[in-house]
mmCIF file of C-alpha atoms in Angstrom:
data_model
loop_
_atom_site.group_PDB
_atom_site.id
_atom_site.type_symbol
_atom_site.label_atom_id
_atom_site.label_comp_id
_atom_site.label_asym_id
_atom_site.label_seq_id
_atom_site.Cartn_x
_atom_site.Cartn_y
_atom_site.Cartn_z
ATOM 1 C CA UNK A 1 55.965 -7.896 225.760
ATOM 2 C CA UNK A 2 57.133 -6.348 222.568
ATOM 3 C CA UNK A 3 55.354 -2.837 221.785
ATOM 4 C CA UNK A 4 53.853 -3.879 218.664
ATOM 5 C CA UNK A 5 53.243 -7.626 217.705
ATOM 6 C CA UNK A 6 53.226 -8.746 214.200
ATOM 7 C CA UNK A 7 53.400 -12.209 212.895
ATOM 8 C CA UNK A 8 56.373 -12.631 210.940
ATOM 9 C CA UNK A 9 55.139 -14.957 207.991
ATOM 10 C CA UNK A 10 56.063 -15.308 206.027
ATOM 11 C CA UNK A 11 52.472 -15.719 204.186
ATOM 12 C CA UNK A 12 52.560 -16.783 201.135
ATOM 13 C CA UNK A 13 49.500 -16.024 198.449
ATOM 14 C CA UNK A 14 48.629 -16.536 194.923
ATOM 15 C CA UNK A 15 48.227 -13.619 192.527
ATOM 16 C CA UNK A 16 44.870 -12.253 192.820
ATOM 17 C CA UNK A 17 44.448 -12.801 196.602
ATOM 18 C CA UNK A 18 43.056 -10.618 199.111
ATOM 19 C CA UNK A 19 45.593 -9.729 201.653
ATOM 20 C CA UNK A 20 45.124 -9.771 205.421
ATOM 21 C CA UNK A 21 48.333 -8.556 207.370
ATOM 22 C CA UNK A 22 47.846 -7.485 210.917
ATOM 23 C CA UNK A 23 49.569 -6.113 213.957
ATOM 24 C CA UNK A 24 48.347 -5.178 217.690
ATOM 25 C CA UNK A 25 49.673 -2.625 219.725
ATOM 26 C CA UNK A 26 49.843 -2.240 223.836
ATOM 27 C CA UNK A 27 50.708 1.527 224.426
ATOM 28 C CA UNK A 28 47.535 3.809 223.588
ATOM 29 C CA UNK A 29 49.260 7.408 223.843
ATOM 30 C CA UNK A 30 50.352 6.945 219.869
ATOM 31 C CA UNK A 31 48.119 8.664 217.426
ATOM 32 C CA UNK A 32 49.217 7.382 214.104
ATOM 33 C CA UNK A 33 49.249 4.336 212.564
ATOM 34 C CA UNK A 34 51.656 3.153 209.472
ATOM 35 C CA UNK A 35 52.494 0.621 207.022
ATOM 36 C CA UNK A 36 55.745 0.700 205.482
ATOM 37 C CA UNK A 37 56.973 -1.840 202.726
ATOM 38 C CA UNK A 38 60.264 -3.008 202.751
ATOM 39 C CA UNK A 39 61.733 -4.773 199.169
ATOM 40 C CA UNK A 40 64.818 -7.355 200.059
ATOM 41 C CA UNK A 41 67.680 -4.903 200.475
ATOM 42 C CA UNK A 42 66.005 -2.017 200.500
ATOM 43 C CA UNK A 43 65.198 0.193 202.832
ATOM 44 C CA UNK A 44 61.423 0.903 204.043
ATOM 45 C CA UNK A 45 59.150 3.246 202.143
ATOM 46 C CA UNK A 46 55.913 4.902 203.517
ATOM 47 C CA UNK A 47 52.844 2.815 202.731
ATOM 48 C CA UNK A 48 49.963 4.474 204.388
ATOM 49 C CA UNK A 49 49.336 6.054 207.661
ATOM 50 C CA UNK A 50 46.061 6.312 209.522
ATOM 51 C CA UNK A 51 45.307 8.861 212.322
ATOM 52 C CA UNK A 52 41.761 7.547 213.854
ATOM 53 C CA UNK A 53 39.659 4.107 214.133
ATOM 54 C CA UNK A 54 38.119 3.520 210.889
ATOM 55 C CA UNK A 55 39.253 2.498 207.018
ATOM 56 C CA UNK A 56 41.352 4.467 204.735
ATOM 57 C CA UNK A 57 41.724 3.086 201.165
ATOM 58 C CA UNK A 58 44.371 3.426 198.218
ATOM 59 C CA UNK A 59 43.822 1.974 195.527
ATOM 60 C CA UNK A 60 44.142 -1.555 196.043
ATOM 61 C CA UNK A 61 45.163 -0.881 199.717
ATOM 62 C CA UNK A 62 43.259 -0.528 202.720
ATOM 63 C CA UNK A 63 44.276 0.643 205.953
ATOM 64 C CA UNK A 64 42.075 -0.198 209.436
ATOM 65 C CA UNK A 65 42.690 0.776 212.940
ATOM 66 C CA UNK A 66 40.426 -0.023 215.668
ATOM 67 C CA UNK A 67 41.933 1.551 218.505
ATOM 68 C CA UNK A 68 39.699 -0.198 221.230
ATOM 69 C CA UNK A 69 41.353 -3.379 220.939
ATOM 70 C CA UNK A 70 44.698 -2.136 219.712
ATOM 71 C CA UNK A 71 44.296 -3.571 216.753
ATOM 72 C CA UNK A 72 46.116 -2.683 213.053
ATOM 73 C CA UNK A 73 45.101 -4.187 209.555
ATOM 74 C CA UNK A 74 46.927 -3.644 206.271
ATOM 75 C CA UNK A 75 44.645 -5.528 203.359
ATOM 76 C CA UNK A 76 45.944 -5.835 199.889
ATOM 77 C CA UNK A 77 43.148 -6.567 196.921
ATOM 78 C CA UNK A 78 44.050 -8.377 193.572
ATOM 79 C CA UNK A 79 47.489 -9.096 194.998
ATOM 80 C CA UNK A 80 50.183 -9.138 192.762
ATOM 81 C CA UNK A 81 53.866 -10.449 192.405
ATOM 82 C CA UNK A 82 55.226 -6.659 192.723
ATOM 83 C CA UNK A 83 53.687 -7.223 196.633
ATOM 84 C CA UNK A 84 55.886 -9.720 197.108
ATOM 85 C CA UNK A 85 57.824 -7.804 200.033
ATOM 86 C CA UNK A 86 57.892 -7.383 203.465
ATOM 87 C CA UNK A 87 55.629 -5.344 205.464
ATOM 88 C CA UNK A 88 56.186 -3.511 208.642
ATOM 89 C CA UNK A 89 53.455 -1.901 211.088
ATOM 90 C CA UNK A 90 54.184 1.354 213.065
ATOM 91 C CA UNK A 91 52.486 3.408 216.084
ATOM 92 C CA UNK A 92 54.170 6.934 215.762
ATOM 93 C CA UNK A 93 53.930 10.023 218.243
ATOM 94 C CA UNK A 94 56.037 12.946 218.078
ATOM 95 C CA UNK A 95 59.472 11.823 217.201
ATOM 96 C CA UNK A 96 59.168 7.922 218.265
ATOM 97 C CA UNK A 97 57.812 5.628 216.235
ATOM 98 C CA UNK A 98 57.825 1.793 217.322
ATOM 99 C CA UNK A 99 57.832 -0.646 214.168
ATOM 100 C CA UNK A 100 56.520 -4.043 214.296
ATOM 101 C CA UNK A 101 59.125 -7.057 213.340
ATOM 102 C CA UNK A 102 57.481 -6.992 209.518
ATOM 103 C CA UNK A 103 55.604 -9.988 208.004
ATOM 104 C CA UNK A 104 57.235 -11.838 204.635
ATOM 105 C CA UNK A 105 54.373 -11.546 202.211
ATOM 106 C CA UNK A 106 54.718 -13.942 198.425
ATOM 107 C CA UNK A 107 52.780 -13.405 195.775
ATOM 108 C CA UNK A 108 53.206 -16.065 193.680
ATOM 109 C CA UNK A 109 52.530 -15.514 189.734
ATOM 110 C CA UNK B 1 66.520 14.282 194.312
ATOM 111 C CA UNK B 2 68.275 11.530 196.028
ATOM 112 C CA UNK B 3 66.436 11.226 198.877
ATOM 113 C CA UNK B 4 68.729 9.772 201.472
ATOM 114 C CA UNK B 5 71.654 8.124 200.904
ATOM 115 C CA UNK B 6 73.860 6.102 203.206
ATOM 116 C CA UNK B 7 77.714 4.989 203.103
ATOM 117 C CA UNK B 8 79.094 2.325 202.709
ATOM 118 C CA UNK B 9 76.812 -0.016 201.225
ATOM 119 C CA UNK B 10 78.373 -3.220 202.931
ATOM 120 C CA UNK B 11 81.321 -3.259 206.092
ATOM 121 C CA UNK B 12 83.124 -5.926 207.497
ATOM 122 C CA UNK B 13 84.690 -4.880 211.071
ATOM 123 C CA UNK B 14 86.862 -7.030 213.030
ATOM 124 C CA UNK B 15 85.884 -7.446 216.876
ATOM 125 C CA UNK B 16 87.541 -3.939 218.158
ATOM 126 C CA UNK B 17 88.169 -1.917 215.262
ATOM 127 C CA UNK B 18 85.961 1.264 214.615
ATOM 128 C CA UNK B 19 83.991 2.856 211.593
ATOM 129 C CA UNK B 20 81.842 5.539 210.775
ATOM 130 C CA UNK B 21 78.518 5.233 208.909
ATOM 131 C CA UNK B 22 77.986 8.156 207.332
ATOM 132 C CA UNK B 23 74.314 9.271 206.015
ATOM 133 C CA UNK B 24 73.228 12.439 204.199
ATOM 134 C CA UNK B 25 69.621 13.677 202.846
ATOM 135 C CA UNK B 26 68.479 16.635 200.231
ATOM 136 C CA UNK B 27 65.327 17.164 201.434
ATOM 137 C CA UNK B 28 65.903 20.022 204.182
ATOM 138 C CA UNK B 29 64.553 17.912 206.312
ATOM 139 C CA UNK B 30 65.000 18.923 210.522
ATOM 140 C CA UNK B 31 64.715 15.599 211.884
ATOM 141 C CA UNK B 32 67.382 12.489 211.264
ATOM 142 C CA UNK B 33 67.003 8.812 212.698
ATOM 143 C CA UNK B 34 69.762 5.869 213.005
ATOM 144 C CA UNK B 35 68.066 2.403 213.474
ATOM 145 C CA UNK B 36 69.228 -1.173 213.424
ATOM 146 C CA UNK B 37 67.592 -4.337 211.958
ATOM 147 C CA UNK B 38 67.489 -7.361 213.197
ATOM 148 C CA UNK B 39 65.950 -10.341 212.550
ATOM 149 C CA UNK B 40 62.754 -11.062 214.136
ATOM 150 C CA UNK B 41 63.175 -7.459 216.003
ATOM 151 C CA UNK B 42 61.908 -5.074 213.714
ATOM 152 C CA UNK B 43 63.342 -1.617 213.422
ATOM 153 C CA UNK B 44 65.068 0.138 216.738
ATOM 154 C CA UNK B 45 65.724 3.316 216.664
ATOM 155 C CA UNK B 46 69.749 3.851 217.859
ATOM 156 C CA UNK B 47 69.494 8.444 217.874
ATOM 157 C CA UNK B 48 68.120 10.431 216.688
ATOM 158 C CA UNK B 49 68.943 14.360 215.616
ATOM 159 C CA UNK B 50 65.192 16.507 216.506
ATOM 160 C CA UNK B 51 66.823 19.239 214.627
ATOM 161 C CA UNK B 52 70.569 20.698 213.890
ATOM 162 C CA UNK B 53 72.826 20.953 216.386
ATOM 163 C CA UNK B 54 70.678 18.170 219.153
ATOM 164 C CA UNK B 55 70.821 14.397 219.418
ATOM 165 C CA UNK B 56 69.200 12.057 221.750
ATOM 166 C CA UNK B 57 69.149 8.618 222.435
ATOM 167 C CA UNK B 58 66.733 5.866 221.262
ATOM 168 C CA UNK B 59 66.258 2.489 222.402
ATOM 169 C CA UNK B 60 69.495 1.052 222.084
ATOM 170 C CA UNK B 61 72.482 3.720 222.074
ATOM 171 C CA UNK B 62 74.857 2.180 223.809
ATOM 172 C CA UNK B 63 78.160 1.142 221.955
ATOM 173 C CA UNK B 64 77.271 4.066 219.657
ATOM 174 C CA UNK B 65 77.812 7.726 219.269
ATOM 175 C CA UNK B 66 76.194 10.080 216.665
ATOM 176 C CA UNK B 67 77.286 13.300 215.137
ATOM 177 C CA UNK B 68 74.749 16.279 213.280
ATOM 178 C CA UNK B 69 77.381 17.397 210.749
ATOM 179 C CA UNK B 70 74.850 20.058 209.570
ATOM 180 C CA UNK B 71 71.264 20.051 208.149
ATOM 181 C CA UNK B 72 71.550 17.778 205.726
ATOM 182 C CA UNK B 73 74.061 15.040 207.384
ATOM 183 C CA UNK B 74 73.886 12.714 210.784
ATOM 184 C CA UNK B 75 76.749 10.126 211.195
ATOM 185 C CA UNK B 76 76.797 6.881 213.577
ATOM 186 C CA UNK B 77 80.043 5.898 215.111
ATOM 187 C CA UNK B 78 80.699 2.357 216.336
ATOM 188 C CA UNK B 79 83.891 2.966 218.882
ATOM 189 C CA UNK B 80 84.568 -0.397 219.357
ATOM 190 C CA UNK B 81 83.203 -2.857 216.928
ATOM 191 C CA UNK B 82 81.289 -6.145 218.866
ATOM 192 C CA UNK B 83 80.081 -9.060 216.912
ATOM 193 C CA UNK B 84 76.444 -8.212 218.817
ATOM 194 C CA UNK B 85 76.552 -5.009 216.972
ATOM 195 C CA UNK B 86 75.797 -7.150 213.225
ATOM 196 C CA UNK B 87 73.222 -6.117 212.037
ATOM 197 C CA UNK B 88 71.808 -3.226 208.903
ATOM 198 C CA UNK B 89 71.491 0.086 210.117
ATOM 199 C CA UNK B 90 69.266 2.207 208.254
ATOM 200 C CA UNK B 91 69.172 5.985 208.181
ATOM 201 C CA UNK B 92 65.900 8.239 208.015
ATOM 202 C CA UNK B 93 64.648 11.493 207.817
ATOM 203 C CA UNK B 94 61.369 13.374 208.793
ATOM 204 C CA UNK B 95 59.438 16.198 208.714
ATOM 205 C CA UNK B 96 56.389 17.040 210.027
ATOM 206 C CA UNK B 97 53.547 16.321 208.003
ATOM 207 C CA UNK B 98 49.807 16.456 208.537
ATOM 208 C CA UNK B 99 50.682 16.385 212.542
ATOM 209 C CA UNK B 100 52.958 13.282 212.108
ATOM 210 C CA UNK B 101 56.750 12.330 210.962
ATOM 211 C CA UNK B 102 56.717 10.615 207.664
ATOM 212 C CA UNK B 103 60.254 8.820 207.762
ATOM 213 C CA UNK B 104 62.244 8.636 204.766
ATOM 214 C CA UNK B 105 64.451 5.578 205.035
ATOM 215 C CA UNK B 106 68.141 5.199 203.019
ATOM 216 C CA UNK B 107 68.892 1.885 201.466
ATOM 217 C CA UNK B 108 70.911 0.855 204.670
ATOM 218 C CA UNK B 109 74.787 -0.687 205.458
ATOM 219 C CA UNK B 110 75.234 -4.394 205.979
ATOM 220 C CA UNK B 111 77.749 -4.654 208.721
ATOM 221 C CA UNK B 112 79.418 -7.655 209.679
ATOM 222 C CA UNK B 113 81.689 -7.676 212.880
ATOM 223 C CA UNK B 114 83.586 -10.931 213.023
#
Protein backbone atom coordinates (compact mmCIF):
# COMPACT_ATOMS: atom_id res chain seq x y z
CA UNK A 1 0.00 0.00 0.00
CA UNK A 2 1.34 3.17 -1.44
CA UNK A 3 1.89 6.04 1.31
CA UNK A 4 -0.41 8.41 -0.17
CA UNK A 5 -3.26 7.39 -2.65
CA UNK A 6 -4.49 9.71 -5.24
CA UNK A 7 -6.61 8.95 -8.18
CA UNK A 8 -4.82 9.68 -11.20
CA UNK A 9 -7.63 11.18 -13.53
CA UNK A 10 -7.42 12.41 -15.34
CA UNK A 11 -10.79 14.52 -14.54
CA UNK A 12 -11.83 16.47 -16.90
CA UNK A 13 -14.22 19.76 -16.15
CA UNK A 14 -15.77 22.60 -17.88
CA UNK A 15 -14.74 26.18 -17.15
CA UNK A 16 -16.54 27.40 -14.24
CA UNK A 17 -16.60 24.09 -12.28
CA UNK A 18 -16.01 23.47 -8.78
CA UNK A 19 -13.08 21.26 -8.30
CA UNK A 20 -12.88 18.24 -6.01
CA UNK A 21 -9.32 16.54 -6.04
CA UNK A 22 -8.51 14.28 -3.17
CA UNK A 23 -5.86 12.10 -1.66
CA UNK A 24 -5.68 9.77 1.64
CA UNK A 25 -2.80 9.12 3.56
CA UNK A 26 -1.79 5.89 5.93
CA UNK A 27 1.21 7.17 8.09
CA UNK A 28 -0.08 9.75 10.85
CA UNK A 29 3.46 11.02 12.22
CA UNK A 30 3.42 13.82 9.16
CA UNK A 31 2.29 17.22 10.16
CA UNK A 32 1.87 19.05 6.94
CA UNK A 33 -0.15 18.74 4.21
CA UNK A 34 0.57 20.13 0.43
CA UNK A 35 -0.65 20.65 -2.94
CA UNK A 36 1.72 21.24 -5.58
CA UNK A 37 0.75 21.92 -9.34
CA UNK A 38 2.67 20.55 -11.92
CA UNK A 39 2.22 22.26 -15.79
CA UNK A 40 3.27 19.50 -18.66
CA UNK A 41 7.05 19.79 -18.56
CA UNK A 42 7.44 21.64 -15.81
CA UNK A 43 8.47 21.04 -12.72
CA UNK A 44 6.10 21.26 -9.47
CA UNK A 45 5.39 24.55 -7.76
CA UNK A 46 4.03 25.00 -4.15
CA UNK A 47 0.25 25.25 -4.11
CA UNK A 48 -0.79 25.39 -0.55
CA UNK A 49 0.17 23.65 2.56
CA UNK A 50 -1.97 22.99 5.60
CA UNK A 51 -0.62 22.17 9.12
CA UNK A 52 -3.96 21.02 11.16
CA UNK A 53 -7.61 19.47 10.39
CA UNK A 54 -9.69 22.19 9.15
CA UNK A 55 -10.01 24.60 5.77
CA UNK A 56 -7.54 27.03 4.55
CA UNK A 57 -8.63 29.18 1.55
CA UNK A 58 -6.80 31.19 -1.35
CA UNK A 59 -8.52 32.78 -3.40
CA UNK A 60 -10.27 30.46 -5.48
CA UNK A 61 -8.49 27.55 -3.65
CA UNK A 62 -9.31 25.68 -0.71
CA UNK A 63 -7.30 23.39 1.18
CA UNK A 64 -8.99 20.57 3.81
CA UNK A 65 -7.38 18.05 5.96
CA UNK A 66 -9.21 15.89 8.24
CA UNK A 67 -6.64 14.03 9.89
CA UNK A 68 -9.01 11.38 11.56
CA UNK A 69 -9.64 9.59 8.50
CA UNK A 70 -6.45 10.50 6.70
CA UNK A 71 -8.08 12.29 4.43
CA UNK A 72 -6.70 15.39 1.93
CA UNK A 73 -8.94 17.73 -0.31
CA UNK A 74 -7.70 20.31 -2.80
CA UNK A 75 -11.07 22.25 -4.24
CA UNK A 76 -10.78 24.66 -7.06
CA UNK A 77 -13.89 27.35 -7.52
CA UNK A 78 -14.77 28.98 -10.97
CA UNK A 79 -12.26 26.66 -12.60
CA UNK A 80 -10.50 27.88 -15.38
CA UNK A 81 -8.43 26.66 -18.48
CA UNK A 82 -5.06 28.06 -16.74
CA UNK A 83 -5.99 24.89 -14.09
CA UNK A 84 -5.66 22.71 -16.63
CA UNK A 85 -2.53 20.86 -14.96
CA UNK A 86 -1.69 18.23 -12.88
CA UNK A 87 -1.95 18.14 -9.25
CA UNK A 88 0.07 16.35 -6.71
CA UNK A 89 -0.75 15.78 -2.83
CA UNK A 90 2.07 15.67 -0.17
CA UNK A 91 2.42 14.63 3.70
CA UNK A 92 5.79 16.34 4.74
CA UNK A 93 7.82 15.95 8.13
CA UNK A 94 11.19 17.13 8.65
CA UNK A 95 13.10 16.50 5.52
CA UNK A 96 10.72 13.67 3.86
CA UNK A 97 7.97 14.46 2.12
CA UNK A 98 5.88 11.57 0.34
CA UNK A 99 3.94 12.91 -2.88
CA UNK A 100 0.91 11.33 -4.16
CA UNK A 101 1.04 9.97 -8.02
CA UNK A 102 -0.83 13.53 -9.12
CA UNK A 103 -4.32 13.64 -10.72
CA UNK A 104 -4.66 15.10 -14.62
CA UNK A 105 -7.13 17.89 -14.12
CA UNK A 106 -8.87 19.69 -17.85
CA UNK A 107 -10.50 22.59 -17.85
CA UNK A 108 -12.07 22.85 -20.87
CA UNK A 109 -12.90 26.54 -22.29
CA UNK B 1 16.52 35.08 -9.41
CA UNK B 2 16.55 31.85 -11.17
CA UNK B 3 15.36 29.75 -8.77
CA UNK B 4 16.72 26.34 -9.56
CA UNK B 5 17.97 25.30 -12.55
CA UNK B 6 18.88 21.86 -13.81
CA UNK B 7 21.25 20.50 -16.75
CA UNK B 8 20.70 19.14 -19.39
CA UNK B 9 17.28 19.66 -20.34
CA UNK B 10 16.88 16.24 -22.28
CA UNK B 11 19.69 12.95 -22.27
CA UNK B 12 19.75 10.00 -24.18
CA UNK B 13 22.18 7.24 -22.49
CA UNK B 14 22.93 4.03 -23.99
CA UNK B 15 22.51 0.86 -21.60
CA UNK B 16 26.10 1.25 -19.69
CA UNK B 17 27.34 4.55 -20.37
CA UNK B 18 27.38 7.22 -17.50
CA UNK B 19 26.28 10.98 -17.04
CA UNK B 20 26.05 13.53 -14.60
CA UNK B 21 22.94 15.66 -13.91
CA UNK B 22 24.00 18.59 -12.66
CA UNK B 23 21.55 21.08 -10.59
CA UNK B 24 22.29 24.47 -9.00
CA UNK B 25 19.95 27.03 -6.92
CA UNK B 26 20.39 30.98 -5.86
CA UNK B 27 18.40 30.97 -3.08
CA UNK B 28 20.98 30.06 -0.16
CA UNK B 29 19.00 27.51 0.47
CA UNK B 30 20.62 24.46 3.12
CA UNK B 31 18.64 21.67 1.97
CA UNK B 32 18.81 19.97 -1.80
CA UNK B 33 16.56 16.97 -3.08
CA UNK B 34 17.04 14.57 -6.30
CA UNK B 35 13.73 12.77 -7.21
CA UNK B 36 12.52 10.69 -10.11
CA UNK B 37 9.12 10.63 -11.92
CA UNK B 38 7.45 8.06 -13.06
CA UNK B 39 4.36 7.39 -14.37
CA UNK B 40 1.66 6.43 -12.13
CA UNK B 41 4.42 6.66 -9.14
CA UNK B 42 4.47 10.07 -8.19
CA UNK B 43 7.60 11.78 -7.03
CA UNK B 44 10.53 9.57 -5.13
CA UNK B 45 12.92 11.13 -3.59
CA UNK B 46 16.60 9.52 -4.90
CA UNK B 47 19.12 11.95 -1.92
CA UNK B 48 19.03 14.27 -0.55
CA UNK B 49 21.84 17.01 0.82
CA UNK B 50 20.28 18.23 4.77
CA UNK B 51 22.89 20.83 4.50
CA UNK B 52 26.60 21.35 2.87
CA UNK B 53 28.93 18.92 3.09
CA UNK B 54 26.02 15.68 4.10
CA UNK B 55 23.94 13.47 1.84
CA UNK B 56 21.64 10.69 2.58
CA UNK B 57 19.67 8.36 0.86
CA UNK B 58 15.95 8.44 -0.09
CA UNK B 59 13.75 5.85 -1.29
CA UNK B 60 15.41 4.64 -4.19
CA UNK B 61 19.35 5.36 -4.25
CA UNK B 62 20.59 2.60 -5.62
CA UNK B 63 22.29 2.85 -9.14
CA UNK B 64 22.96 6.46 -8.08
CA UNK B 65 25.49 8.56 -6.34
CA UNK B 66 25.20 12.29 -5.38
CA UNK B 67 27.73 14.98 -4.85
CA UNK B 68 27.19 18.63 -2.57
CA UNK B 69 29.54 20.71 -4.76
CA UNK B 70 28.92 23.63 -2.31
CA UNK B 71 25.86 25.60 -1.04
CA UNK B 72 24.36 26.35 -3.92
CA UNK B 73 24.99 23.00 -6.14
CA UNK B 74 24.01 19.03 -5.63
CA UNK B 75 24.80 16.71 -8.64
CA UNK B 76 23.29 13.05 -9.37
CA UNK B 77 25.52 10.54 -11.00
CA UNK B 78 24.13 7.55 -12.89
CA UNK B 79 27.42 5.05 -12.95
CA UNK B 80 26.04 2.76 -15.16
CA UNK B 81 23.12 3.80 -17.21
CA UNK B 82 19.97 0.92 -17.10
CA UNK B 83 16.98 1.29 -19.27
CA UNK B 84 14.90 0.97 -15.64
CA UNK B 85 16.60 4.13 -14.73
CA UNK B 86 14.14 6.28 -17.65
CA UNK B 87 12.53 8.38 -16.19
CA UNK B 88 12.63 12.78 -15.30
CA UNK B 89 14.53 13.57 -12.42
CA UNK B 90 13.74 16.70 -10.85
CA UNK B 91 15.89 18.74 -8.51
CA UNK B 92 14.61 20.78 -5.34
CA UNK B 93 15.51 22.92 -2.73
CA UNK B 94 14.19 23.82 0.83
CA UNK B 95 14.32 25.78 3.63
CA UNK B 96 12.62 25.82 6.60
CA UNK B 97 9.63 27.75 6.68
CA UNK B 98 6.84 28.22 9.18
CA UNK B 99 8.12 24.68 10.82
CA UNK B 100 8.01 22.92 7.37
CA UNK B 101 10.26 22.52 4.00
CA UNK B 102 8.70 24.36 1.17
CA UNK B 103 10.45 22.56 -1.90
CA UNK B 104 11.44 24.49 -4.78
CA UNK B 105 11.42 22.19 -7.78
CA UNK B 106 13.79 22.83 -11.21
CA UNK B 107 12.18 22.22 -14.52
CA UNK B 108 13.67 18.59 -14.57
CA UNK B 109 15.95 16.27 -17.30
CA UNK B 110 14.19 13.82 -19.56
CA UNK B 111 16.45 10.86 -19.67
CA UNK B 112 16.15 8.14 -21.95
CA UNK B 113 18.43 4.97 -21.52
CA UNK B 114 18.03 2.74 -24.53
Amino acid sequence: QKEVEQDPGPLSVPEGAIVSLNCTYSNSAFQYFMWYRQYSRKGPELLMYTYSSGNKEDGRFTAQVDKSSKYISLFIRDSQPSDSATYLCAITGGFKTIFGAGTRLFVKA
Amino acid sequence: NAGVTQTPKFQVLKTGQSMTLQCAQDMNHNSMYWYRQDPGMGLRLIYYSASEGTTDKGEVPNGYNVSRLNKREFSLRLESAAPSQTSVYFCASSEIAGGHYEQYFGPGTRLTVT
